[in-house]
mmCIF file of C-alpha atoms and ligand atoms in Angstrom:
data_model
loop_
_atom_site.group_PDB
_atom_site.id
_atom_site.type_symbol
_atom_site.label_atom_id
_atom_site.label_comp_id
_atom_site.label_asym_id
_atom_site.label_seq_id
_atom_site.Cartn_x
_atom_site.Cartn_y
_atom_site.Cartn_z
ATOM 1 C CA UNK A 1 -116.076 -65.474 -81.134
ATOM 2 C CA UNK A 2 -114.117 -62.466 -79.789
ATOM 3 C CA UNK A 3 -115.497 -60.237 -77.047
ATOM 4 C CA UNK A 4 -115.666 -57.342 -79.514
ATOM 5 C CA UNK A 5 -117.766 -59.390 -81.940
ATOM 6 C CA UNK A 6 -120.048 -60.497 -79.079
ATOM 7 C CA UNK A 7 -120.497 -56.912 -77.888
ATOM 8 C CA UNK A 8 -121.197 -55.725 -81.421
ATOM 9 C CA UNK A 9 -123.899 -58.345 -81.805
ATOM 10 C CA UNK A 10 -125.358 -57.501 -78.409
ATOM 11 C CA UNK A 11 -125.501 -53.764 -79.181
ATOM 12 C CA UNK A 12 -127.342 -54.586 -82.357
ATOM 13 C CA UNK A 13 -129.782 -56.829 -80.517
ATOM 14 C CA UNK A 14 -130.465 -54.127 -77.931
ATOM 15 C CA UNK A 15 -131.378 -51.604 -80.629
ATOM 16 C CA UNK A 16 -128.319 -49.433 -80.029
ATOM 17 C CA UNK A 17 -127.033 -49.723 -83.583
ATOM 18 C CA UNK A 18 -128.421 -48.192 -85.676
ATOM 19 C CA UNK A 19 -129.708 -45.543 -83.286
ATOM 20 C CA UNK A 20 -133.397 -44.873 -83.881
ATOM 21 C CA UNK A 21 -134.345 -41.180 -83.683
ATOM 22 C CA UNK A 22 -137.548 -40.399 -81.856
ATOM 23 C CA UNK A 23 -140.514 -39.984 -84.132
ATOM 24 C CA UNK A 24 -140.918 -36.608 -85.743
ATOM 25 C CA UNK A 25 -143.687 -35.398 -88.013
ATOM 26 C CA UNK A 26 -142.977 -38.427 -90.179
ATOM 27 C CA UNK A 27 -145.573 -37.389 -92.797
ATOM 28 C CA UNK A 28 -143.139 -34.658 -93.809
ATOM 29 C CA UNK A 29 -140.449 -37.192 -94.609
ATOM 30 C CA UNK A 30 -142.320 -40.321 -95.629
ATOM 31 C CA UNK A 31 -144.977 -40.242 -98.352
ATOM 32 C CA UNK A 32 -148.519 -41.103 -97.414
ATOM 33 C CA UNK A 33 -149.276 -44.834 -97.616
ATOM 34 C CA UNK A 34 -145.654 -45.784 -96.877
ATOM 35 C CA UNK A 35 -144.097 -46.627 -93.525
ATOM 36 C CA UNK A 36 -140.466 -46.043 -94.469
ATOM 37 C CA UNK A 37 -138.170 -44.743 -97.198
ATOM 38 C CA UNK A 38 -135.059 -46.637 -98.249
ATOM 39 C CA UNK A 39 -132.217 -45.307 -100.365
ATOM 40 C CA UNK A 40 -129.096 -47.292 -101.234
ATOM 41 C CA UNK A 41 -125.941 -45.415 -102.215
ATOM 42 C CA UNK A 42 -122.795 -46.906 -103.752
ATOM 43 C CA UNK A 43 -119.557 -44.964 -103.298
ATOM 44 C CA UNK A 44 -118.285 -45.678 -106.803
ATOM 45 C CA UNK A 45 -114.586 -44.947 -107.128
ATOM 46 C CA UNK A 46 -112.465 -47.793 -108.615
ATOM 47 C CA UNK A 47 -108.794 -47.162 -107.717
ATOM 48 C CA UNK A 48 -109.203 -43.494 -106.775
ATOM 49 C CA UNK A 49 -110.295 -43.994 -103.153
ATOM 50 C CA UNK A 50 -107.388 -46.055 -101.950
ATOM 51 C CA UNK A 51 -104.184 -44.637 -103.401
ATOM 52 C CA UNK A 52 -103.252 -42.718 -100.239
ATOM 53 C CA UNK A 53 -104.835 -45.173 -97.804
ATOM 54 C CA UNK A 54 -103.137 -45.564 -94.435
ATOM 55 C CA UNK A 55 -104.679 -49.015 -94.031
ATOM 56 C CA UNK A 56 -101.975 -50.653 -96.181
ATOM 57 C CA UNK A 57 -98.173 -50.540 -96.649
ATOM 58 C CA UNK A 58 -98.774 -50.698 -100.373
ATOM 59 C CA UNK A 59 -101.745 -48.425 -101.017
ATOM 60 C CA UNK A 60 -101.217 -48.425 -104.784
ATOM 61 C CA UNK A 61 -101.566 -52.240 -104.968
ATOM 62 C CA UNK A 62 -104.583 -52.037 -102.686
ATOM 63 C CA UNK A 63 -106.132 -49.444 -105.010
ATOM 64 C CA UNK A 64 -105.661 -51.649 -108.074
ATOM 65 C CA UNK A 65 -107.045 -54.681 -106.232
ATOM 66 C CA UNK A 66 -110.132 -52.768 -105.068
ATOM 67 C CA UNK A 67 -110.707 -51.458 -108.594
ATOM 68 C CA UNK A 68 -110.554 -54.963 -110.038
ATOM 69 C CA UNK A 69 -113.098 -56.360 -107.611
ATOM 70 C CA UNK A 70 -115.326 -53.344 -108.181
ATOM 71 C CA UNK A 71 -115.244 -54.011 -111.925
ATOM 72 C CA UNK A 72 -116.168 -57.650 -111.330
ATOM 73 C CA UNK A 73 -118.947 -56.810 -108.883
ATOM 74 C CA UNK A 74 -120.795 -53.954 -110.601
ATOM 75 C CA UNK A 75 -122.368 -56.024 -113.431
ATOM 76 C CA UNK A 76 -123.550 -58.625 -110.879
ATOM 77 C CA UNK A 77 -125.001 -55.924 -108.626
ATOM 78 C CA UNK A 78 -126.859 -54.425 -111.593
ATOM 79 C CA UNK A 79 -128.302 -57.836 -112.385
ATOM 80 C CA UNK A 80 -129.704 -58.248 -108.854
ATOM 81 C CA UNK A 81 -131.031 -54.685 -108.992
ATOM 82 C CA UNK A 82 -133.001 -55.606 -112.124
ATOM 83 C CA UNK A 83 -134.246 -58.857 -110.660
ATOM 84 C CA UNK A 84 -135.570 -57.186 -107.495
ATOM 85 C CA UNK A 85 -136.242 -53.700 -108.948
ATOM 86 C CA UNK A 86 -133.853 -51.972 -106.579
ATOM 87 C CA UNK A 87 -132.526 -48.550 -107.662
ATOM 88 C CA UNK A 88 -129.107 -47.390 -106.484
ATOM 89 C CA UNK A 89 -127.606 -43.906 -106.240
ATOM 90 C CA UNK A 90 -124.084 -44.236 -107.614
ATOM 91 C CA UNK A 91 -121.919 -41.527 -105.992
ATOM 92 C CA UNK A 92 -119.369 -41.561 -108.782
ATOM 93 C CA UNK A 93 -115.798 -40.274 -108.886
ATOM 94 C CA UNK A 94 -115.755 -37.867 -111.859
ATOM 95 C CA UNK A 95 -112.635 -39.318 -113.487
ATOM 96 C CA UNK A 96 -114.562 -42.567 -114.095
ATOM 97 C CA UNK A 97 -116.717 -40.797 -116.715
ATOM 98 C CA UNK A 98 -113.669 -40.289 -118.945
ATOM 99 C CA UNK A 99 -112.723 -42.647 -121.768
ATOM 100 C CA UNK A 100 -109.171 -41.378 -121.655
ATOM 101 C CA UNK A 101 -106.993 -38.498 -120.544
ATOM 102 C CA UNK A 102 -103.542 -37.167 -121.294
ATOM 103 C CA UNK A 103 -100.991 -34.798 -119.829
ATOM 104 C CA UNK A 104 -100.689 -31.193 -120.928
ATOM 105 C CA UNK A 105 -97.165 -29.811 -120.460
ATOM 106 C CA UNK A 106 -96.340 -32.825 -118.274
ATOM 107 C CA UNK A 107 -99.309 -32.165 -115.968
ATOM 108 C CA UNK A 108 -102.431 -34.314 -115.598
ATOM 109 C CA UNK A 109 -105.649 -32.271 -115.512
ATOM 110 C CA UNK A 110 -103.908 -28.876 -115.210
ATOM 111 C CA UNK A 111 -107.261 -27.067 -114.947
ATOM 112 C CA UNK A 112 -107.913 -28.750 -111.576
ATOM 113 C CA UNK A 113 -106.490 -26.934 -108.564
ATOM 114 C CA UNK A 114 -104.524 -29.146 -106.177
ATOM 115 C CA UNK A 115 -104.896 -29.919 -102.490
ATOM 116 C CA UNK A 116 -101.878 -29.182 -100.339
ATOM 117 C CA UNK A 117 -100.279 -32.043 -98.393
ATOM 118 C CA UNK A 118 -102.515 -33.380 -95.610
ATOM 119 C CA UNK A 119 -103.151 -36.323 -93.344
ATOM 120 C CA UNK A 120 -106.630 -37.295 -92.165
ATOM 121 C CA UNK A 121 -108.086 -40.380 -90.472
ATOM 122 C CA UNK A 122 -107.855 -42.526 -93.592
ATOM 123 C CA UNK A 123 -105.284 -41.027 -95.977
ATOM 124 C CA UNK A 124 -101.872 -39.454 -96.013
ATOM 125 C CA UNK A 125 -100.843 -37.366 -99.016
ATOM 126 C CA UNK A 126 -97.262 -36.075 -98.933
ATOM 127 C CA UNK A 127 -95.836 -36.736 -102.388
ATOM 128 C CA UNK A 128 -95.329 -34.773 -105.597
ATOM 129 C CA UNK A 129 -98.656 -34.354 -107.259
ATOM 130 C CA UNK A 130 -102.211 -35.309 -106.308
ATOM 131 C CA UNK A 131 -102.641 -36.833 -109.799
ATOM 132 C CA UNK A 132 -99.311 -38.719 -109.771
ATOM 133 C CA UNK A 133 -101.072 -42.114 -110.057
ATOM 134 C CA UNK A 134 -103.348 -41.056 -112.904
ATOM 135 C CA UNK A 135 -102.120 -43.313 -115.746
ATOM 136 C CA UNK A 136 -103.097 -40.679 -118.355
ATOM 137 C CA UNK A 137 -104.134 -43.541 -120.572
ATOM 138 C CA UNK A 138 -107.575 -44.931 -121.470
ATOM 139 C CA UNK A 139 -110.205 -47.310 -120.110
ATOM 140 C CA UNK A 140 -109.019 -50.275 -122.204
ATOM 141 C CA UNK A 141 -105.404 -50.098 -121.022
ATOM 142 C CA UNK A 142 -106.054 -48.794 -117.506
ATOM 143 C CA UNK A 143 -109.533 -50.020 -116.566
ATOM 144 C CA UNK A 144 -108.843 -49.326 -112.876
ATOM 145 C CA UNK A 145 -109.038 -45.543 -113.402
ATOM 146 C CA UNK A 146 -111.824 -45.015 -115.967
ATOM 147 C CA UNK A 147 -115.151 -46.795 -116.623
ATOM 148 C CA UNK A 148 -117.383 -45.249 -119.298
ATOM 149 C CA UNK A 149 -118.443 -48.853 -120.025
ATOM 150 C CA UNK A 150 -119.871 -49.373 -116.518
ATOM 151 C CA UNK A 151 -121.548 -45.971 -116.456
ATOM 152 C CA UNK A 152 -123.305 -46.810 -119.711
ATOM 153 C CA UNK A 153 -124.307 -50.168 -118.260
ATOM 154 C CA UNK A 154 -125.891 -48.358 -115.287
ATOM 155 C CA UNK A 155 -127.681 -45.911 -117.580
ATOM 156 C CA UNK A 156 -129.029 -48.683 -119.813
ATOM 157 C CA UNK A 157 -130.405 -50.739 -116.940
ATOM 158 C CA UNK A 158 -134.159 -51.344 -116.773
ATOM 159 C CA UNK A 159 -134.079 -49.886 -113.253
ATOM 160 C CA UNK A 160 -133.903 -46.109 -112.910
ATOM 161 C CA UNK A 161 -130.599 -45.621 -111.095
ATOM 162 C CA UNK A 162 -129.102 -42.236 -110.299
ATOM 163 C CA UNK A 163 -125.566 -41.086 -110.998
ATOM 164 C CA UNK A 164 -124.397 -38.765 -108.225
ATOM 165 C CA UNK A 165 -121.071 -37.125 -107.429
ATOM 166 C CA UNK A 166 -118.131 -38.161 -105.238
ATOM 167 C CA UNK A 167 -115.681 -35.392 -106.432
ATOM 168 C CA UNK A 168 -113.463 -35.754 -109.485
ATOM 169 C CA UNK A 169 -110.444 -37.411 -107.857
ATOM 170 C CA UNK A 170 -111.693 -38.471 -104.402
ATOM 171 C CA UNK A 171 -110.357 -35.460 -102.497
ATOM 172 C CA UNK A 172 -110.656 -34.555 -98.825
ATOM 173 C CA UNK A 173 -113.422 -31.903 -98.908
ATOM 174 C CA UNK A 174 -113.094 -30.691 -95.328
ATOM 175 C CA UNK A 175 -112.855 -26.928 -94.838
ATOM 176 C CA UNK A 176 -109.568 -27.574 -93.065
ATOM 177 C CA UNK A 177 -107.798 -29.095 -96.072
ATOM 178 C CA UNK A 178 -109.812 -28.087 -99.114
ATOM 179 C CA UNK A 179 -109.987 -24.447 -100.216
ATOM 180 C CA UNK A 180 -113.243 -23.488 -101.959
ATOM 181 C CA UNK A 181 -111.464 -22.895 -105.294
ATOM 182 C CA UNK A 182 -109.993 -26.428 -105.207
ATOM 183 C CA UNK A 183 -113.423 -27.865 -104.441
ATOM 184 C CA UNK A 184 -115.044 -25.833 -107.201
ATOM 185 C CA UNK A 185 -112.500 -26.861 -109.840
ATOM 186 C CA UNK A 186 -113.024 -30.549 -108.954
ATOM 187 C CA UNK A 187 -116.802 -30.293 -109.119
ATOM 188 C CA UNK A 188 -116.841 -28.291 -112.348
ATOM 189 C CA UNK A 189 -114.777 -31.027 -113.961
ATOM 190 C CA UNK A 190 -117.296 -33.644 -112.755
ATOM 191 C CA UNK A 191 -120.203 -31.658 -114.178
ATOM 192 C CA UNK A 192 -118.476 -31.288 -117.538
ATOM 193 C CA UNK A 193 -117.721 -35.021 -117.722
ATOM 194 C CA UNK A 194 -121.258 -36.010 -116.645
ATOM 195 C CA UNK A 195 -122.868 -33.716 -119.219
ATOM 196 C CA UNK A 196 -121.419 -35.905 -121.975
ATOM 197 C CA UNK A 197 -123.801 -38.615 -120.738
ATOM 198 C CA UNK A 198 -126.733 -36.216 -120.388
ATOM 199 C CA UNK A 199 -126.385 -36.413 -116.608
ATOM 200 C CA UNK A 200 -127.003 -33.445 -114.324
ATOM 201 C CA UNK A 201 -125.378 -34.133 -110.936
ATOM 202 C CA UNK A 202 -127.598 -33.367 -107.931
ATOM 203 C CA UNK A 203 -126.688 -35.783 -105.113
ATOM 204 C CA UNK A 204 -123.289 -35.594 -103.447
ATOM 205 C CA UNK A 205 -121.270 -37.824 -101.117
ATOM 206 C CA UNK A 206 -118.097 -36.451 -99.515
ATOM 207 C CA UNK A 207 -115.201 -38.914 -99.869
ATOM 208 C CA UNK A 208 -114.043 -40.444 -96.562
ATOM 209 C CA UNK A 209 -116.763 -38.603 -94.591
ATOM 210 C CA UNK A 210 -114.807 -35.322 -95.068
ATOM 211 C CA UNK A 211 -117.875 -33.098 -94.794
ATOM 212 C CA UNK A 212 -117.068 -29.524 -95.850
ATOM 213 C CA UNK A 213 -117.474 -26.847 -98.517
ATOM 214 C CA UNK A 214 -121.241 -26.998 -98.052
ATOM 215 C CA UNK A 215 -121.906 -23.431 -99.184
ATOM 216 C CA UNK A 216 -120.044 -24.067 -102.429
ATOM 217 C CA UNK A 217 -121.837 -27.387 -102.873
ATOM 218 C CA UNK A 218 -125.210 -25.645 -102.672
ATOM 219 C CA UNK A 219 -124.041 -22.866 -105.038
ATOM 220 C CA UNK A 220 -122.949 -25.498 -107.546
ATOM 221 C CA UNK A 221 -126.531 -26.788 -107.807
ATOM 222 C CA UNK A 222 -126.470 -29.865 -105.578
ATOM 223 C CA UNK A 223 -129.504 -30.735 -103.479
ATOM 224 C CA UNK A 224 -128.150 -33.207 -100.903
ATOM 225 C CA UNK A 225 -125.155 -34.684 -99.137
ATOM 226 C CA UNK A 226 -124.810 -37.634 -96.747
ATOM 227 C CA UNK A 227 -123.410 -37.613 -93.226
ATOM 228 C CA UNK A 228 -122.250 -40.294 -90.824
ATOM 229 C CA UNK A 229 -123.066 -39.170 -87.296
ATOM 230 C CA UNK A 230 -123.077 -42.824 -86.188
ATOM 231 C CA UNK A 231 -125.539 -45.225 -87.765
ATOM 232 C CA UNK A 232 -128.961 -43.566 -87.748
ATOM 233 C CA UNK A 233 -132.517 -44.522 -88.585
ATOM 234 C CA UNK A 234 -134.076 -41.070 -88.556
ATOM 235 C CA UNK A 235 -135.018 -38.065 -90.634
ATOM 236 C CA UNK A 236 -133.170 -35.785 -93.040
ATOM 237 C CA UNK A 237 -132.275 -32.235 -92.064
ATOM 238 C CA UNK A 238 -132.579 -29.183 -94.291
ATOM 239 C CA UNK A 239 -129.715 -26.705 -94.079
ATOM 240 C CA UNK A 240 -130.126 -22.943 -94.532
ATOM 241 C CA UNK A 241 -128.226 -23.125 -97.823
ATOM 242 C CA UNK A 242 -130.987 -25.412 -99.164
ATOM 243 C CA UNK A 243 -129.048 -28.687 -98.983
ATOM 244 C CA UNK A 244 -130.676 -31.758 -97.480
ATOM 245 C CA UNK A 245 -128.477 -33.807 -95.152
ATOM 246 C CA UNK A 246 -129.246 -37.532 -95.293
ATOM 247 C CA UNK A 247 -127.885 -39.437 -92.326
ATOM 248 C CA UNK A 248 -126.398 -42.766 -93.256
ATOM 249 C CA UNK A 249 -127.939 -45.796 -91.573
ATOM 250 C CA UNK A 250 -125.716 -48.739 -92.307
ATOM 251 C CA UNK A 251 -122.912 -49.894 -94.567
ATOM 252 C CA UNK A 252 -123.225 -53.275 -96.273
ATOM 253 C CA UNK A 253 -119.905 -54.721 -95.191
ATOM 254 C CA UNK A 254 -118.466 -58.185 -95.205
ATOM 255 C CA UNK A 255 -116.973 -59.265 -91.889
ATOM 256 C CA UNK A 256 -114.998 -62.442 -91.526
ATOM 257 C CA UNK A 257 -116.218 -62.901 -87.957
ATOM 258 C CA UNK A 258 -119.870 -62.962 -89.067
ATOM 259 C CA UNK A 259 -121.473 -65.867 -90.924
ATOM 260 C CA UNK A 260 -123.259 -65.195 -94.217
ATOM 261 C CA UNK A 261 -126.534 -65.994 -92.418
ATOM 262 C CA UNK A 262 -125.799 -63.491 -89.665
ATOM 263 C CA UNK A 263 -125.083 -60.712 -92.197
ATOM 264 C CA UNK A 264 -128.407 -61.415 -93.911
ATOM 265 C CA UNK A 265 -130.328 -61.596 -90.627
ATOM 266 C CA UNK A 266 -128.826 -58.331 -89.486
ATOM 267 C CA UNK A 267 -129.620 -56.386 -92.661
ATOM 268 C CA UNK A 268 -133.180 -57.748 -92.747
ATOM 269 C CA UNK A 269 -133.666 -56.684 -89.147
ATOM 270 C CA UNK A 270 -132.614 -53.114 -90.009
ATOM 271 C CA UNK A 271 -135.307 -53.044 -92.717
ATOM 272 C CA UNK A 272 -137.856 -54.289 -90.154
ATOM 273 C CA UNK A 273 -136.807 -51.611 -87.684
ATOM 274 C CA UNK A 274 -137.096 -48.871 -90.329
ATOM 275 C CA UNK A 275 -140.669 -49.952 -91.092
ATOM 276 C CA UNK A 276 -141.603 -50.301 -87.439
ATOM 277 C CA UNK A 277 -140.148 -46.933 -86.398
ATOM 278 C CA UNK A 278 -141.400 -44.959 -89.445
ATOM 279 C CA UNK A 279 -137.926 -43.707 -90.220
ATOM 280 C CA UNK A 280 -135.749 -43.159 -93.274
ATOM 281 C CA UNK A 281 -133.078 -45.762 -93.946
ATOM 282 C CA UNK A 282 -130.023 -44.718 -95.996
ATOM 283 C CA UNK A 283 -127.958 -47.821 -96.733
ATOM 284 C CA UNK A 284 -124.592 -47.644 -98.488
ATOM 285 C CA UNK A 285 -121.714 -49.779 -99.661
ATOM 286 C CA UNK A 286 -118.460 -49.868 -101.591
ATOM 287 C CA UNK A 287 -118.928 -51.897 -104.804
ATOM 288 C CA UNK A 288 -115.430 -53.312 -104.144
ATOM 289 C CA UNK A 289 -116.915 -55.270 -101.215
ATOM 290 C CA UNK A 290 -116.045 -58.959 -100.972
ATOM 291 C CA UNK A 291 -117.667 -60.927 -103.811
ATOM 292 C CA UNK A 292 -119.314 -63.310 -101.304
ATOM 293 C CA UNK A 293 -121.294 -60.346 -100.023
ATOM 294 C CA UNK A 294 -122.408 -59.444 -103.519
ATOM 295 C CA UNK A 295 -123.308 -62.976 -104.556
ATOM 296 C CA UNK A 296 -124.819 -64.340 -101.346
ATOM 297 C CA UNK A 297 -125.943 -61.422 -99.209
ATOM 298 C CA UNK A 298 -127.135 -58.727 -101.637
ATOM 299 C CA UNK A 299 -129.761 -60.870 -103.424
ATOM 300 C CA UNK A 300 -131.303 -61.995 -100.126
ATOM 301 C CA UNK A 301 -131.521 -58.455 -98.795
ATOM 302 C CA UNK A 302 -132.754 -56.991 -102.090
ATOM 303 C CA UNK A 303 -135.467 -59.651 -102.255
ATOM 304 C CA UNK A 304 -136.501 -58.852 -98.694
ATOM 305 C CA UNK A 305 -136.823 -55.150 -99.520
ATOM 306 C CA UNK A 306 -138.690 -55.898 -102.757
ATOM 307 C CA UNK A 307 -141.201 -58.071 -100.863
ATOM 308 C CA UNK A 308 -141.992 -55.116 -98.606
ATOM 309 C CA UNK A 309 -142.477 -52.477 -101.249
ATOM 310 C CA UNK A 310 -146.046 -51.817 -100.115
ATOM 311 C CA UNK A 311 -144.584 -50.434 -96.897
ATOM 312 C CA UNK A 312 -141.323 -48.984 -98.203
ATOM 313 C CA UNK A 313 -140.702 -46.320 -100.814
ATOM 314 C CA UNK A 314 -137.483 -47.602 -102.378
ATOM 315 C CA UNK A 315 -136.018 -44.676 -104.242
ATOM 316 C CA UNK A 316 -132.965 -42.782 -105.461
ATOM 317 C CA UNK A 317 -131.599 -39.866 -103.457
ATOM 318 C CA UNK A 318 -132.426 -37.270 -106.144
ATOM 319 C CA UNK A 319 -136.103 -38.284 -106.281
ATOM 320 C CA UNK A 320 -136.310 -38.404 -102.504
ATOM 321 C CA UNK A 321 -134.834 -34.903 -102.249
ATOM 322 C CA UNK A 322 -137.397 -33.644 -104.791
ATOM 323 C CA UNK A 323 -140.149 -35.145 -102.633
ATOM 324 C CA UNK A 324 -138.720 -33.442 -99.533
ATOM 325 C CA UNK A 325 -138.515 -30.085 -101.281
ATOM 326 C CA UNK A 326 -142.158 -30.242 -102.296
ATOM 327 C CA UNK A 327 -143.394 -31.721 -99.022
ATOM 328 C CA UNK A 328 -141.303 -30.549 -96.074
ATOM 329 C CA UNK A 329 -140.352 -26.933 -96.672
HETATM 330 ZN ZN1 LIG B 401 -106.813 -38.421 -115.821
HETATM 331 ZN ZN1 LIG B 402 -115.164 -42.794 -101.347
#
């Protein structure tokens, strides 16, 4: 085991990760009779998240690979959600709602305003057009870029999931790189696409932690966004513009230097700590995660949460935000 892995495990053991915020008026944030609230968010994006990734020499191939594993994983995840009655908030890239798209005068989605070239921590965009990889095809021929089939599967599940928003084309939303009119044109396109499914988008996740355009987000009718100020077990914060900020607690990842058993132990321990500290736990994951995680780790953790539902309110972000608005003004 490497020193880094050892230190990571030690920090976890010593309660330094996630950081537990000191107890606040927890009755404001956690309904009576419960000790904790858990939400689980999936950043649902297929190929869109990875096409400008700096983590690979061939980001396009990486994007297609991620999309394929996401497509394989989502039906299995939904099955475990039904088995253990676990609802998920699917922060969905808007393009995934489409069955197909086509170019108008050689341009994909001309009504959407484009980001200028930029480079951030995760992505570098310096080529011709932000939509250059959009196949302008349909979900049968290019299933890596569209998934009306999976969205319907989520909607038809016996568990009440939520469909949230992750921009239309996985843009950088930071105020530095994203002008408000670009942000607005992306979000309007998401709303239009979601309406075809009878979905009204309320919960937002900024792609790649690029928090920004919060005033616009509130104006566009959203009620929450999620931040990553380090892993936190704590309490949401209400902004002046009315948005609730949910601090993310932990990502379900798959690490080669951890055993399956260690992953499970670790995630269970986080649930225990949330209950013990009377805090809110916002878990999240990429559905493209390694299939071993989905098949061997998720069911164990979901079962563990399900067994503790007398202590934990397991809910979707939209319902939690409604509770906060009526309880913690
Ligand atoms: Zn398109
Ligand atoms: Zn994303």
